[in-house]
mmCIF file of C-alpha atoms in Angstrom:
data_model
loop_
_atom_site.group_PDB
_atom_site.id
_atom_site.type_symbol
_atom_site.label_atom_id
_atom_site.label_comp_id
_atom_site.label_asym_id
_atom_site.label_seq_id
_atom_site.Cartn_x
_atom_site.Cartn_y
_atom_site.Cartn_z
ATOM 1 C CA MET A 1 20.316 -11.466 1.539
ATOM 2 C CA TYR A 2 17.834 -10.926 -1.309
ATOM 3 C CA ILE A 3 14.273 -12.068 -0.451
ATOM 4 C CA LYS A 4 12.562 -12.964 -3.739
ATOM 5 C CA ARG A 5 9.872 -10.289 -4.267
ATOM 6 C CA ALA A 6 6.351 -11.461 -5.441
ATOM 7 C CA ILE A 7 6.008 -8.562 -7.947
ATOM 8 C CA GLU A 8 8.948 -9.723 -10.025
ATOM 9 C CA SER A 9 6.605 -11.256 -12.719
ATOM 10 C CA ALA A 10 4.605 -8.242 -12.973
ATOM 11 C CA VAL A 11 7.625 -5.962 -13.359
ATOM 12 C CA LEU A 12 9.043 -8.095 -16.213
ATOM 13 C CA LYS A 13 5.645 -8.144 -17.970
ATOM 14 C CA ILE A 14 5.219 -4.375 -17.958
ATOM 15 C CA SER A 15 8.674 -3.808 -19.145
ATOM 16 C CA LYS A 16 8.043 -6.108 -22.150
ATOM 17 C CA THR A 17 4.703 -3.924 -22.759
ATOM 18 C CA PHE A 18 5.905 -0.369 -22.318
ATOM 19 C CA PRO A 19 9.025 1.654 -23.257
ATOM 20 C CA VAL A 20 9.301 3.042 -19.764
ATOM 21 C CA LEU A 21 8.812 1.215 -16.406
ATOM 22 C CA LEU A 22 8.323 3.131 -13.175
ATOM 23 C CA VAL A 23 8.543 1.435 -9.917
ATOM 24 C CA THR A 24 7.432 3.729 -7.111
ATOM 25 C CA GLY A 25 6.761 3.182 -3.384
ATOM 26 C CA PRO A 26 8.077 4.371 0.124
ATOM 27 C CA ARG A 27 11.830 4.718 0.815
ATOM 28 C CA GLN A 28 13.547 1.473 1.676
ATOM 29 C CA SER A 29 10.954 -0.704 0.098
ATOM 30 C CA GLY A 30 13.387 -2.318 -2.120
ATOM 31 C CA LYS A 31 12.792 -0.666 -5.338
ATOM 32 C CA THR A 32 16.579 -0.322 -6.533
ATOM 33 C CA THR A 33 17.347 -3.849 -5.235
ATOM 34 C CA LEU A 34 14.583 -5.378 -7.078
ATOM 35 C CA LEU A 35 15.297 -3.755 -10.440
ATOM 36 C CA THR A 36 19.098 -4.266 -10.312
ATOM 37 C CA ARG A 37 18.268 -8.114 -9.472
ATOM 38 C CA LEU A 38 16.153 -8.177 -12.611
ATOM 39 C CA ALA A 39 18.410 -6.058 -14.934
ATOM 40 C CA GLU A 40 19.817 -7.809 -17.805
ATOM 41 C CA GLU A 41 23.451 -7.522 -18.582
ATOM 42 C CA GLY A 42 24.478 -4.216 -20.226
ATOM 43 C CA ARG A 43 21.774 -2.192 -18.577
ATOM 44 C CA LYS A 44 23.382 1.043 -17.030
ATOM 45 C CA TYR A 45 22.674 2.202 -13.538
ATOM 46 C CA VAL A 46 22.439 5.811 -12.572
ATOM 47 C CA THR A 47 21.147 7.304 -9.356
ATOM 48 C CA LEU A 48 20.002 10.971 -8.929
ATOM 49 C CA ASP A 49 20.946 10.806 -5.269
ATOM 50 C CA ASP A 50 24.535 11.632 -6.563
ATOM 51 C CA PRO A 51 24.280 15.497 -6.359
ATOM 52 C CA ASP A 52 26.718 15.856 -9.374
ATOM 53 C CA ILE A 53 24.647 13.529 -11.614
ATOM 54 C CA ARG A 54 21.410 15.280 -10.385
ATOM 55 C CA ARG A 55 22.841 18.702 -11.158
ATOM 56 C CA MET A 56 23.507 17.428 -14.747
ATOM 57 C CA ALA A 57 20.137 15.946 -15.159
ATOM 58 C CA GLN A 58 18.412 19.152 -13.892
ATOM 59 C CA ASN A 59 20.514 21.654 -15.778
ATOM 60 C CA ASP A 60 21.447 19.849 -19.052
ATOM 61 C CA PRO A 61 19.099 16.990 -19.537
ATOM 62 C CA ALA A 62 20.211 16.533 -23.229
ATOM 63 C CA LEU A 63 23.732 15.882 -22.084
ATOM 64 C CA PHE A 64 22.562 13.489 -19.419
ATOM 65 C CA MET A 65 20.657 11.541 -22.049
ATOM 66 C CA GLN A 66 23.726 11.274 -24.362
ATOM 67 C CA ARG A 67 25.802 10.062 -21.311
ATOM 68 C CA TYR A 68 23.317 7.387 -20.079
ATOM 69 C CA THR A 69 21.980 5.755 -23.170
ATOM 70 C CA PRO A 70 19.240 2.910 -22.941
ATOM 71 C CA PRO A 71 18.851 0.305 -21.666
ATOM 72 C CA VAL A 72 19.216 2.253 -18.414
ATOM 73 C CA LEU A 73 17.967 2.288 -14.837
ATOM 74 C CA ILE A 74 17.528 5.774 -13.340
ATOM 75 C CA ASP A 75 16.962 5.853 -9.704
ATOM 76 C CA GLU A 76 15.094 8.521 -7.855
ATOM 77 C CA ILE A 77 13.632 10.241 -10.869
ATOM 78 C CA GLN A 78 11.652 12.619 -8.817
ATOM 79 C CA TYR A 79 14.753 14.693 -8.352
ATOM 80 C CA ALA A 80 14.895 15.548 -12.074
ATOM 81 C CA PRO A 81 11.548 15.681 -13.667
ATOM 82 C CA GLU A 82 13.356 17.811 -16.406
ATOM 83 C CA LEU A 83 14.438 14.471 -17.804
ATOM 84 C CA LEU A 84 10.861 13.237 -18.692
ATOM 85 C CA PRO A 85 10.226 15.115 -21.856
ATOM 86 C CA TYR A 86 13.628 14.004 -23.191
ATOM 87 C CA ILE A 87 12.665 10.377 -22.226
ATOM 88 C CA LYS A 88 9.425 10.836 -24.226
ATOM 89 C CA MET A 89 11.321 11.993 -27.298
ATOM 90 C CA ALA A 90 13.826 8.962 -27.031
ATOM 91 C CA VAL A 91 11.266 6.372 -26.639
ATOM 92 C CA ASP A 92 9.093 7.883 -29.389
ATOM 93 C CA GLN A 93 11.970 7.871 -31.706
ATOM 94 C CA SER A 94 13.205 4.095 -30.750
ATOM 95 C CA LYS A 95 9.863 2.472 -30.424
ATOM 96 C CA ARG A 96 11.726 -0.131 -28.129
ATOM 97 C CA ARG A 97 10.057 -1.510 -24.999
ATOM 98 C CA GLY A 98 11.779 -1.679 -21.653
ATOM 99 C CA ASP A 99 14.455 0.937 -22.623
ATOM 100 C CA TYR A 100 13.992 2.988 -19.381
ATOM 101 C CA TRP A 101 13.511 1.631 -15.914
ATOM 102 C CA LEU A 102 12.813 4.337 -13.263
ATOM 103 C CA THR A 103 12.316 4.455 -9.555
ATOM 104 C CA GLY A 104 10.711 7.118 -7.465
ATOM 105 C CA SER A 105 10.097 7.363 -3.708
ATOM 106 C CA GLN A 106 7.781 10.320 -3.782
ATOM 107 C CA MET A 107 4.637 10.319 -6.202
ATOM 108 C CA PHE A 108 3.187 13.643 -5.082
ATOM 109 C CA HIS A 109 6.025 15.463 -6.877
ATOM 110 C CA MET A 110 6.186 13.243 -9.911
ATOM 111 C CA MET A 111 2.992 11.856 -11.075
ATOM 112 C CA LYS A 112 1.717 14.991 -12.684
ATOM 113 C CA ASN A 113 4.812 15.244 -14.927
ATOM 114 C CA VAL A 114 4.905 11.556 -15.534
ATOM 115 C CA SER A 115 1.260 11.534 -16.622
ATOM 116 C CA GLU A 116 1.620 14.553 -18.925
ATOM 117 C CA SER A 117 5.002 13.642 -20.406
ATOM 118 C CA LEU A 118 4.825 9.964 -20.673
ATOM 119 C CA ALA A 119 1.118 9.154 -21.116
ATOM 120 C CA GLY A 120 0.658 5.837 -22.919
ATOM 121 C CA ARG A 121 4.503 5.116 -22.674
ATOM 122 C CA VAL A 122 4.871 4.169 -19.051
ATOM 123 C CA GLY A 123 3.638 1.255 -17.020
ATOM 124 C CA ILE A 124 3.653 1.948 -13.195
ATOM 125 C CA VAL A 125 4.180 -0.640 -10.382
ATOM 126 C CA ASN A 126 3.801 0.089 -6.789
ATOM 127 C CA LEU A 127 6.065 -1.688 -4.350
ATOM 128 C CA LEU A 128 5.467 -1.796 -0.783
ATOM 129 C CA GLY A 129 7.351 -3.509 2.048
ATOM 130 C CA LEU A 130 7.569 -7.208 2.294
ATOM 131 C CA SER A 131 4.442 -9.271 2.507
ATOM 132 C CA LEU A 132 3.958 -12.211 4.850
ATOM 133 C CA SER A 133 4.324 -14.637 1.964
ATOM 134 C CA GLU A 134 7.585 -12.874 1.049
ATOM 135 C CA ILE A 135 8.885 -13.074 4.606
ATOM 136 C CA ASN A 136 7.876 -16.789 4.874
ATOM 137 C CA GLY A 137 9.176 -17.763 1.319
ATOM 138 C CA ILE A 138 5.737 -18.790 0.225
ATOM 139 C CA GLU A 139 4.232 -18.216 -3.050
ATOM 140 C CA SER A 140 2.013 -15.057 -3.157
ATOM 141 C CA GLU A 141 -1.385 -14.783 -4.569
ATOM 142 C CA THR A 142 -4.206 -12.191 -4.378
ATOM 143 C CA PHE A 143 -6.275 -12.734 -1.259
ATOM 144 C CA THR A 144 -9.607 -14.426 -1.813
ATOM 145 C CA THR A 145 -12.413 -15.234 0.710
ATOM 146 C CA ASP A 146 -13.161 -18.534 -1.502
ATOM 147 C CA PRO A 147 -13.060 -21.300 0.919
ATOM 148 C CA LYS A 148 -11.875 -23.789 -1.670
ATOM 149 C CA ARG A 149 -8.847 -21.642 -2.518
ATOM 150 C CA LEU A 150 -8.114 -20.944 1.165
ATOM 151 C CA THR A 151 -8.300 -24.730 1.714
ATOM 152 C CA GLU A 152 -5.599 -25.348 -0.965
ATOM 153 C CA ARG A 153 -3.427 -22.612 0.360
ATOM 154 C CA ILE A 154 -3.471 -23.811 3.902
ATOM 155 C CA CYS A 155 -1.243 -26.608 3.228
ATOM 156 C CA GLN A 156 1.414 -24.451 1.808
ATOM 157 C CA VAL A 157 1.600 -21.723 4.437
ATOM 158 C CA LYS A 158 3.435 -21.511 7.889
ATOM 159 C CA LYS A 159 1.192 -21.466 10.986
ATOM 160 C CA MET A 160 1.890 -18.606 13.212
ATOM 161 C CA GLY A 161 0.786 -17.777 16.699
ATOM 162 C CA LEU A 162 -0.378 -14.373 18.346
ATOM 163 C CA ASN A 163 3.071 -13.581 19.511
ATOM 164 C CA ASP A 164 4.617 -14.375 16.006
ATOM 165 C CA ILE A 165 2.084 -12.148 14.267
ATOM 166 C CA PHE A 166 2.467 -9.345 16.639
ATOM 167 C CA GLY A 167 6.392 -9.633 16.349
ATOM 168 C CA LEU A 168 5.816 -8.821 12.607
ATOM 169 C CA ILE A 169 3.346 -6.188 13.446
ATOM 170 C CA PHE A 170 5.835 -4.393 15.587
ATOM 171 C CA LYS A 171 8.797 -4.992 13.394
ATOM 172 C CA GLY A 172 7.240 -3.732 10.267
ATOM 173 C CA ALA A 173 7.844 -4.817 6.539
ATOM 174 C CA MET A 174 10.925 -2.880 5.369
ATOM 175 C CA PRO A 175 13.408 -5.305 3.748
ATOM 176 C CA ALA A 176 16.425 -4.119 5.472
ATOM 177 C CA LEU A 177 15.068 -5.378 8.912
ATOM 178 C CA TYR A 178 15.121 -8.921 7.414
ATOM 179 C CA ASP A 179 18.727 -8.980 6.511
ATOM 180 C CA GLU A 180 20.944 -11.488 8.059
ATOM 181 C CA ASP A 181 22.642 -8.616 10.052
ATOM 182 C CA PRO A 182 19.614 -6.077 10.476
ATOM 183 C CA PRO A 183 19.902 -2.718 11.966
ATOM 184 C CA GLU A 184 18.555 -1.973 15.390
ATOM 185 C CA LEU A 185 14.787 -1.273 14.967
ATOM 186 C CA GLU A 186 14.717 2.099 16.642
ATOM 187 C CA ASP A 187 17.905 3.211 14.901
ATOM 188 C CA PHE A 188 16.448 2.261 11.606
ATOM 189 C CA TYR A 189 13.099 3.959 12.070
ATOM 190 C CA ARG A 190 14.869 7.130 13.609
ATOM 191 C CA SER A 191 16.988 7.457 10.432
ATOM 192 C CA TYR A 192 14.033 6.706 8.173
ATOM 193 C CA ILE A 193 11.951 9.436 9.676
ATOM 194 C CA ASN A 194 14.818 11.946 9.526
ATOM 195 C CA THR A 195 15.555 11.119 5.776
ATOM 196 C CA TYR A 196 11.791 11.318 4.985
ATOM 197 C CA LEU A 197 11.453 14.741 6.649
ATOM 198 C CA GLN A 198 14.732 16.262 5.444
ATOM 199 C CA ARG A 199 14.836 14.826 1.859
ATOM 200 C CA ASP A 200 11.376 14.127 0.761
ATOM 201 C CA ILE A 201 9.118 16.585 2.780
ATOM 202 C CA LYS A 202 11.529 19.535 2.928
ATOM 203 C CA ASP A 203 12.693 19.351 -0.694
ATOM 204 C CA LEU A 204 9.687 17.888 -2.597
ATOM 205 C CA ALA A 205 6.636 19.031 -0.633
ATOM 206 C CA GLN A 206 7.455 22.305 0.231
ATOM 207 C CA VAL A 207 6.549 21.856 3.880
ATOM 208 C CA ALA A 208 8.220 24.724 5.895
ATOM 209 C CA ASP A 209 7.959 23.122 9.399
ATOM 210 C CA GLU A 210 9.452 19.705 9.485
ATOM 211 C CA MET A 211 8.651 19.307 13.082
ATOM 212 C CA SER A 212 4.887 20.164 12.566
ATOM 213 C CA PHE A 213 4.624 17.633 9.999
ATOM 214 C CA TYR A 214 6.429 15.057 12.206
ATOM 215 C CA ASN A 215 3.847 15.824 14.755
ATOM 216 C CA PHE A 216 1.046 15.439 12.164
ATOM 217 C CA MET A 217 2.479 11.859 11.308
ATOM 218 C CA THR A 218 2.077 10.761 14.872
ATOM 219 C CA ILE A 219 -1.437 12.098 15.042
ATOM 220 C CA VAL A 220 -2.300 10.236 11.788
ATOM 221 C CA ALA A 221 -0.636 7.109 13.211
ATOM 222 C CA ALA A 222 -2.753 7.297 16.292
ATOM 223 C CA ARG A 223 -5.818 7.149 14.028
ATOM 224 C CA THR A 224 -4.826 4.061 11.998
ATOM 225 C CA ALA A 225 -7.853 1.927 11.041
ATOM 226 C CA LYS A 226 -10.228 5.029 11.939
ATOM 227 C CA PRO A 227 -12.334 7.205 9.724
ATOM 228 C CA VAL A 228 -10.766 10.488 8.581
ATOM 229 C CA ASN A 229 -12.005 13.619 10.091
ATOM 230 C CA TYR A 230 -9.913 16.528 8.862
ATOM 231 C CA ASP A 231 -11.241 19.078 11.445
ATOM 232 C CA ASP A 232 -10.007 16.657 14.256
ATOM 233 C CA LEU A 233 -6.746 16.234 12.603
ATOM 234 C CA ALA A 234 -6.331 19.932 12.148
ATOM 235 C CA ARG A 235 -7.401 20.811 15.750
ATOM 236 C CA ASP A 236 -4.917 18.222 17.233
ATOM 237 C CA ALA A 237 -1.965 19.166 14.970
ATOM 238 C CA GLY A 238 -2.551 22.979 15.255
ATOM 239 C CA ILE A 239 -2.956 23.425 11.600
ATOM 240 C CA SER A 240 -5.792 24.439 9.264
ATOM 241 C CA ALA A 241 -8.251 21.746 7.841
ATOM 242 C CA PRO A 242 -7.026 22.435 4.206
ATOM 243 C CA THR A 243 -3.446 21.976 5.387
ATOM 244 C CA ALA A 244 -4.336 18.593 7.160
ATOM 245 C CA LYS A 245 -5.949 17.553 3.997
ATOM 246 C CA LYS A 246 -2.857 18.507 1.937
ATOM 247 C CA TRP A 247 -0.459 16.833 4.345
ATOM 248 C CA LEU A 248 -2.492 13.611 4.427
ATOM 249 C CA SER A 249 -2.293 13.488 0.758
ATOM 250 C CA VAL A 250 1.308 13.685 1.182
ATOM 251 C CA LEU A 251 1.449 10.624 3.254
ATOM 252 C CA THR A 252 -0.765 8.779 0.979
ATOM 253 C CA SER A 253 1.201 9.714 -2.072
ATOM 254 C CA SER A 254 4.377 8.607 -0.262
ATOM 255 C CA HIS A 255 2.693 5.230 0.214
ATOM 256 C CA LEU A 256 3.050 5.471 4.066
ATOM 257 C CA ALA A 257 -0.849 5.414 4.399
ATOM 258 C CA ALA A 258 -3.799 4.492 2.488
ATOM 259 C CA LEU A 259 -7.329 6.114 2.445
ATOM 260 C CA VAL A 260 -10.022 3.402 1.904
ATOM 261 C CA GLN A 261 -12.998 4.559 0.186
ATOM 262 C CA PRO A 262 -16.473 3.596 1.438
ATOM 263 C CA TYR A 263 -18.735 1.407 -0.789
ATOM 264 C CA HIS A 264 -22.100 3.067 -1.583
ATOM 265 C CA ASN A 265 -24.541 3.350 -4.397
ATOM 266 C CA ASN A 266 -28.347 4.265 -4.623
ATOM 267 C CA ILE A 267 -29.501 1.182 -2.938
ATOM 268 C CA LEU A 268 -27.420 1.779 0.225
ATOM 269 C CA LYS A 269 -28.560 5.215 0.728
ATOM 270 C CA ARG A 270 -27.575 5.293 4.351
ATOM 271 C CA ALA A 271 -23.901 4.551 3.851
ATOM 272 C CA VAL A 272 -21.540 7.070 5.107
ATOM 273 C CA LYS A 273 -19.000 8.546 2.503
ATOM 274 C CA THR A 274 -15.968 9.270 4.874
ATOM 275 C CA PRO A 275 -12.799 7.155 3.990
ATOM 276 C CA VAL A 276 -11.006 5.260 6.481
ATOM 277 C CA LEU A 277 -7.244 5.655 7.209
ATOM 278 C CA HIS A 278 -4.785 2.676 7.433
ATOM 279 C CA PHE A 279 -0.864 3.187 8.002
ATOM 280 C CA LEU A 280 0.530 0.682 5.584
ATOM 281 C CA ASP A 281 3.717 -0.154 7.694
ATOM 282 C CA THR A 282 2.691 -1.072 11.093
ATOM 283 C CA GLY A 283 6.297 -0.879 12.267
ATOM 284 C CA LEU A 284 6.758 2.590 11.399
ATOM 285 C CA CYS A 285 3.341 3.350 12.953
ATOM 286 C CA ALA A 286 4.440 1.737 16.298
ATOM 287 C CA TYR A 287 7.703 3.662 16.087
ATOM 288 C CA LEU A 288 5.871 6.934 15.723
ATOM 289 C CA LEU A 289 3.641 6.052 18.791
ATOM 290 C CA LYS A 290 6.420 5.101 20.951
ATOM 291 C CA TRP A 291 5.425 1.472 21.399
ATOM 292 C CA GLY A 292 8.488 -0.188 23.204
ATOM 293 C CA SER A 293 7.877 -3.916 22.267
ATOM 294 C CA ALA A 294 5.617 -6.235 20.545
ATOM 295 C CA GLU A 295 4.379 -7.606 23.838
ATOM 296 C CA THR A 296 3.363 -4.102 25.072
ATOM 297 C CA LEU A 297 1.668 -3.352 21.634
ATOM 298 C CA GLU A 298 -0.408 -6.670 21.715
ATOM 299 C CA ALA A 299 -1.575 -5.935 25.324
ATOM 300 C CA GLY A 300 -2.362 -2.214 24.733
ATOM 301 C CA LEU A 301 -5.579 -0.575 23.751
ATOM 302 C CA MET A 302 -4.413 0.002 20.128
ATOM 303 C CA SER A 303 -3.798 -3.727 19.443
ATOM 304 C CA GLY A 304 -7.029 -4.242 17.536
ATOM 305 C CA ALA A 305 -6.455 -1.163 15.359
ATOM 306 C CA PHE A 306 -2.788 -2.353 14.616
ATOM 307 C CA PHE A 307 -4.109 -5.826 13.729
ATOM 308 C CA GLU A 308 -6.783 -4.626 11.373
ATOM 309 C CA SER A 309 -4.245 -2.216 9.613
ATOM 310 C CA TRP A 310 -1.651 -5.058 9.268
ATOM 311 C CA VAL A 311 -4.523 -7.310 7.770
ATOM 312 C CA PHE A 312 -5.502 -4.666 5.392
ATOM 313 C CA SER A 313 -1.957 -3.764 4.227
ATOM 314 C CA GLU A 314 -1.402 -7.691 3.610
ATOM 315 C CA ILE A 315 -4.530 -7.844 1.418
ATOM 316 C CA TYR A 316 -3.527 -4.597 -0.202
ATOM 317 C CA LYS A 317 0.090 -5.840 -0.926
ATOM 318 C CA SER A 318 -1.438 -9.124 -2.423
ATOM 319 C CA TYR A 319 -3.086 -7.074 -5.248
ATOM 320 C CA LEU A 320 -0.095 -4.711 -5.926
ATOM 321 C CA ASN A 321 2.290 -7.696 -5.949
ATOM 322 C CA ALA A 322 0.170 -9.230 -8.669
ATOM 323 C CA GLY A 323 0.313 -5.897 -10.632
ATOM 324 C CA LYS A 324 -3.454 -5.293 -9.982
ATOM 325 C CA GLU A 325 -5.144 -2.229 -8.542
ATOM 326 C CA PRO A 326 -6.454 -3.197 -4.922
ATOM 327 C CA PRO A 327 -10.301 -3.266 -5.345
ATOM 328 C CA LEU A 328 -10.757 -2.679 -1.686
ATOM 329 C CA TYR A 329 -13.512 -0.672 0.169
ATOM 330 C CA TYR A 330 -15.218 -0.474 3.479
ATOM 331 C CA TYR A 331 -18.815 -0.011 4.699
ATOM 332 C CA ARG A 332 -20.219 1.938 7.398
ATOM 333 C CA ASP A 333 -23.908 3.315 7.727
ATOM 334 C CA LYS A 334 -25.752 5.922 9.778
ATOM 335 C CA GLU A 335 -26.858 3.074 12.071
ATOM 336 C CA LYS A 336 -23.254 2.544 12.721
ATOM 337 C CA ARG A 337 -23.040 -0.864 11.104
ATOM 338 C CA GLU A 338 -19.499 -1.512 9.817
ATOM 339 C CA ILE A 339 -17.697 -3.944 7.629
ATOM 340 C CA ASP A 340 -13.972 -3.587 7.886
ATOM 341 C CA ILE A 341 -13.047 -4.529 4.274
ATOM 342 C CA LEU A 342 -15.063 -5.171 1.082
ATOM 343 C CA ILE A 343 -13.384 -6.790 -1.958
ATOM 344 C CA TYR A 344 -15.442 -5.815 -4.991
ATOM 345 C CA SER A 345 -14.695 -7.829 -7.968
ATOM 346 C CA ASP A 346 -16.804 -8.681 -11.174
ATOM 347 C CA ALA A 347 -20.023 -7.407 -9.682
ATOM 348 C CA VAL A 348 -19.560 -9.351 -6.536
ATOM 349 C CA LEU A 349 -18.923 -8.017 -3.008
ATOM 350 C CA TYR A 350 -16.861 -10.129 -0.536
ATOM 351 C CA PRO A 351 -17.304 -8.761 2.961
ATOM 352 C CA ILE A 352 -14.362 -9.338 5.540
ATOM 353 C CA GLU A 353 -14.319 -8.498 9.274
ATOM 354 C CA VAL A 354 -11.080 -8.303 11.137
ATOM 355 C CA LYS A 355 -11.082 -9.513 14.727
ATOM 356 C CA LYS A 356 -8.073 -9.954 17.191
ATOM 357 C CA ALA A 357 -9.702 -13.115 18.638
ATOM 358 C CA ALA A 358 -9.066 -16.922 18.411
ATOM 359 C CA SER A 359 -12.638 -17.747 18.008
ATOM 360 C CA PRO A 360 -15.116 -14.947 17.142
ATOM 361 C CA GLY A 361 -18.552 -16.186 16.924
ATOM 362 C CA LYS A 362 -21.533 -15.513 14.653
ATOM 363 C CA GLU A 363 -21.969 -12.081 16.135
ATOM 364 C CA SER A 364 -18.920 -11.210 14.186
ATOM 365 C CA ILE A 365 -20.784 -11.309 10.904
ATOM 366 C CA ARG A 366 -24.013 -9.766 12.011
ATOM 367 C CA ASN A 367 -23.147 -6.568 9.961
ATOM 368 C CA PHE A 368 -22.843 -8.407 6.791
ATOM 369 C CA SER A 369 -26.607 -8.362 6.623
ATOM 370 C CA ALA A 370 -26.477 -4.675 5.790
ATOM 371 C CA LEU A 371 -25.593 -5.746 2.117
ATOM 372 C CA ASN A 372 -28.530 -7.727 1.690
ATOM 373 C CA PRO A 373 -30.463 -5.034 -0.266
ATOM 374 C CA MET A 374 -27.772 -5.171 -2.935
ATOM 375 C CA MET A 375 -29.193 -8.606 -3.997
ATOM 376 C CA GLU A 376 -32.858 -7.649 -4.263
ATOM 377 C CA LEU A 377 -33.534 -7.068 -7.884
ATOM 378 C CA GLU A 378 -36.795 -5.301 -7.238
ATOM 379 C CA GLN A 379 -34.885 -2.656 -5.408
ATOM 380 C CA PHE A 380 -33.113 -1.669 -8.461
ATOM 381 C CA GLY A 381 -36.156 -1.088 -10.784
ATOM 382 C CA GLU A 382 -34.898 0.045 -13.970
ATOM 383 C CA LEU A 383 -31.189 -0.201 -12.950
ATOM 384 C CA GLY A 384 -31.318 -3.988 -12.433
ATOM 385 C CA GLN A 385 -28.201 -4.254 -14.570
ATOM 386 C CA PHE A 386 -26.393 -2.816 -11.505
ATOM 387 C CA LYS A 387 -27.338 -5.670 -9.184
ATOM 388 C CA VAL A 388 -24.489 -6.814 -7.104
ATOM 389 C CA GLU A 389 -24.015 -10.380 -5.728
ATOM 390 C CA ILE A 390 -22.764 -10.958 -2.101
ATOM 391 C CA GLY A 391 -19.989 -13.512 -2.272
ATOM 392 C CA SER A 392 -18.304 -15.684 0.437
ATOM 393 C CA GLY A 393 -17.392 -13.705 3.691
ATOM 394 C CA ALA A 394 -14.470 -14.064 5.971
ATOM 395 C CA VAL A 395 -13.647 -13.112 9.517
ATOM 396 C CA ILE A 396 -9.945 -12.782 9.637
ATOM 397 C CA CYS A 397 -8.841 -13.717 13.118
ATOM 398 C CA MET A 398 -6.491 -15.670 15.202
ATOM 399 C CA ALA A 399 -8.211 -18.998 14.747
ATOM 400 C CA ASN A 400 -5.731 -22.114 14.576
ATOM 401 C CA ASP A 401 -7.610 -23.426 11.448
ATOM 402 C CA LEU A 402 -9.975 -22.461 8.554
ATOM 403 C CA LEU A 403 -13.399 -23.044 9.935
ATOM 404 C CA PRO A 404 -16.923 -22.351 8.764
ATOM 405 C CA ILE A 405 -19.179 -20.137 10.639
ATOM 406 C CA ASN A 406 -22.088 -20.836 8.362
ATOM 407 C CA GLN A 407 -22.509 -22.075 4.812
ATOM 408 C CA LYS A 408 -21.385 -18.771 3.344
ATOM 409 C CA ASN A 409 -18.855 -17.292 5.816
ATOM 410 C CA TRP A 410 -15.710 -18.672 7.269
ATOM 411 C CA LEU A 411 -13.063 -18.123 10.089
ATOM 412 C CA VAL A 412 -9.717 -17.403 8.271
ATOM 413 C CA PRO A 413 -6.465 -17.514 10.144
ATOM 414 C CA ALA A 414 -4.454 -14.223 9.801
ATOM 415 C CA TRP A 415 -1.539 -16.333 8.832
ATOM 416 C CA LEU A 416 -3.298 -17.560 5.749
ATOM 417 C CA ILE A 417 -3.660 -14.121 4.159
#
């Protein structure tokens, strides 16, 4: 069963703009399924997962290019970066848009070669797992805190309760889990981890000890929705701090985790500058931490962190699916005032707090006031052109309806993302 992907229009637009389209994302996120679905008649398909084809691509890329002429879809391009200079020569000669469609699961090995070989010739699309809108068959749009747009959207979406939401959080977002005959959850994630460690980590990241990296993954999973401390990660994993930083970059480049940068400028001088970590697939995160069911996860001590990471990933995906770079930050200062998510767009900051509660009160928006100096023009002096407005805020929670907290801030049900 094919679930229509919200990113389809962005993929087709980029294919009409660039000679090379690269769709990247974690394993099993549906990259190949998406492109084969969108491919026009006559586009060849070849996968570098096939060892014989991979050997030809690596050892004789010129012969490969003669055998697989455009338009062509080349799957798992990271296994043969030797092809990239030849693709560059081909598109420079033909000048045709959309000739080469590429997929790649692992960006850490590939992006340097892509950026150097195909600069100005490649459009890149990042595809993650299914969004809530895609699962429910609802039209996707970039998340906004604008109450008018949220009011219009509330008539289109499906209302969901706490158990429904945590069922999705525990299950995760990989498309295979939403097939008509899905695999067993534990079997799927066990196979997923084994493939990731043996194929991607061992072959592409040159990590010598797979079990040490697996242990590191579980330690990172336990810190989802928390600020990154490389010394703590290194100590708990029994590795050096530089290795912890390198391995975390592998997870982020694999699109399994995201580092959210803090928002700061010369006015918010007391803002801390440590990024926050979010695991992007909460189902994989729950598997790594051995949670046995959605019910135990919801009742457990980490339920708030899982809920926050799930909300972040949904907002993050809403931008990726529109072909946009997610303009997402967070805020924390030395007084320990935190704002979970900030959307920064057109010189306006939109604060978002995430609470796993049905009716959080005004206390939930108290930290929004930390941003007030941003609106005071006199604070900027000669830098007045950098003044930032504070837009409407949201507390994303388990409320049953879209409700105002005050004139500027609203309670937003999690199922409305």
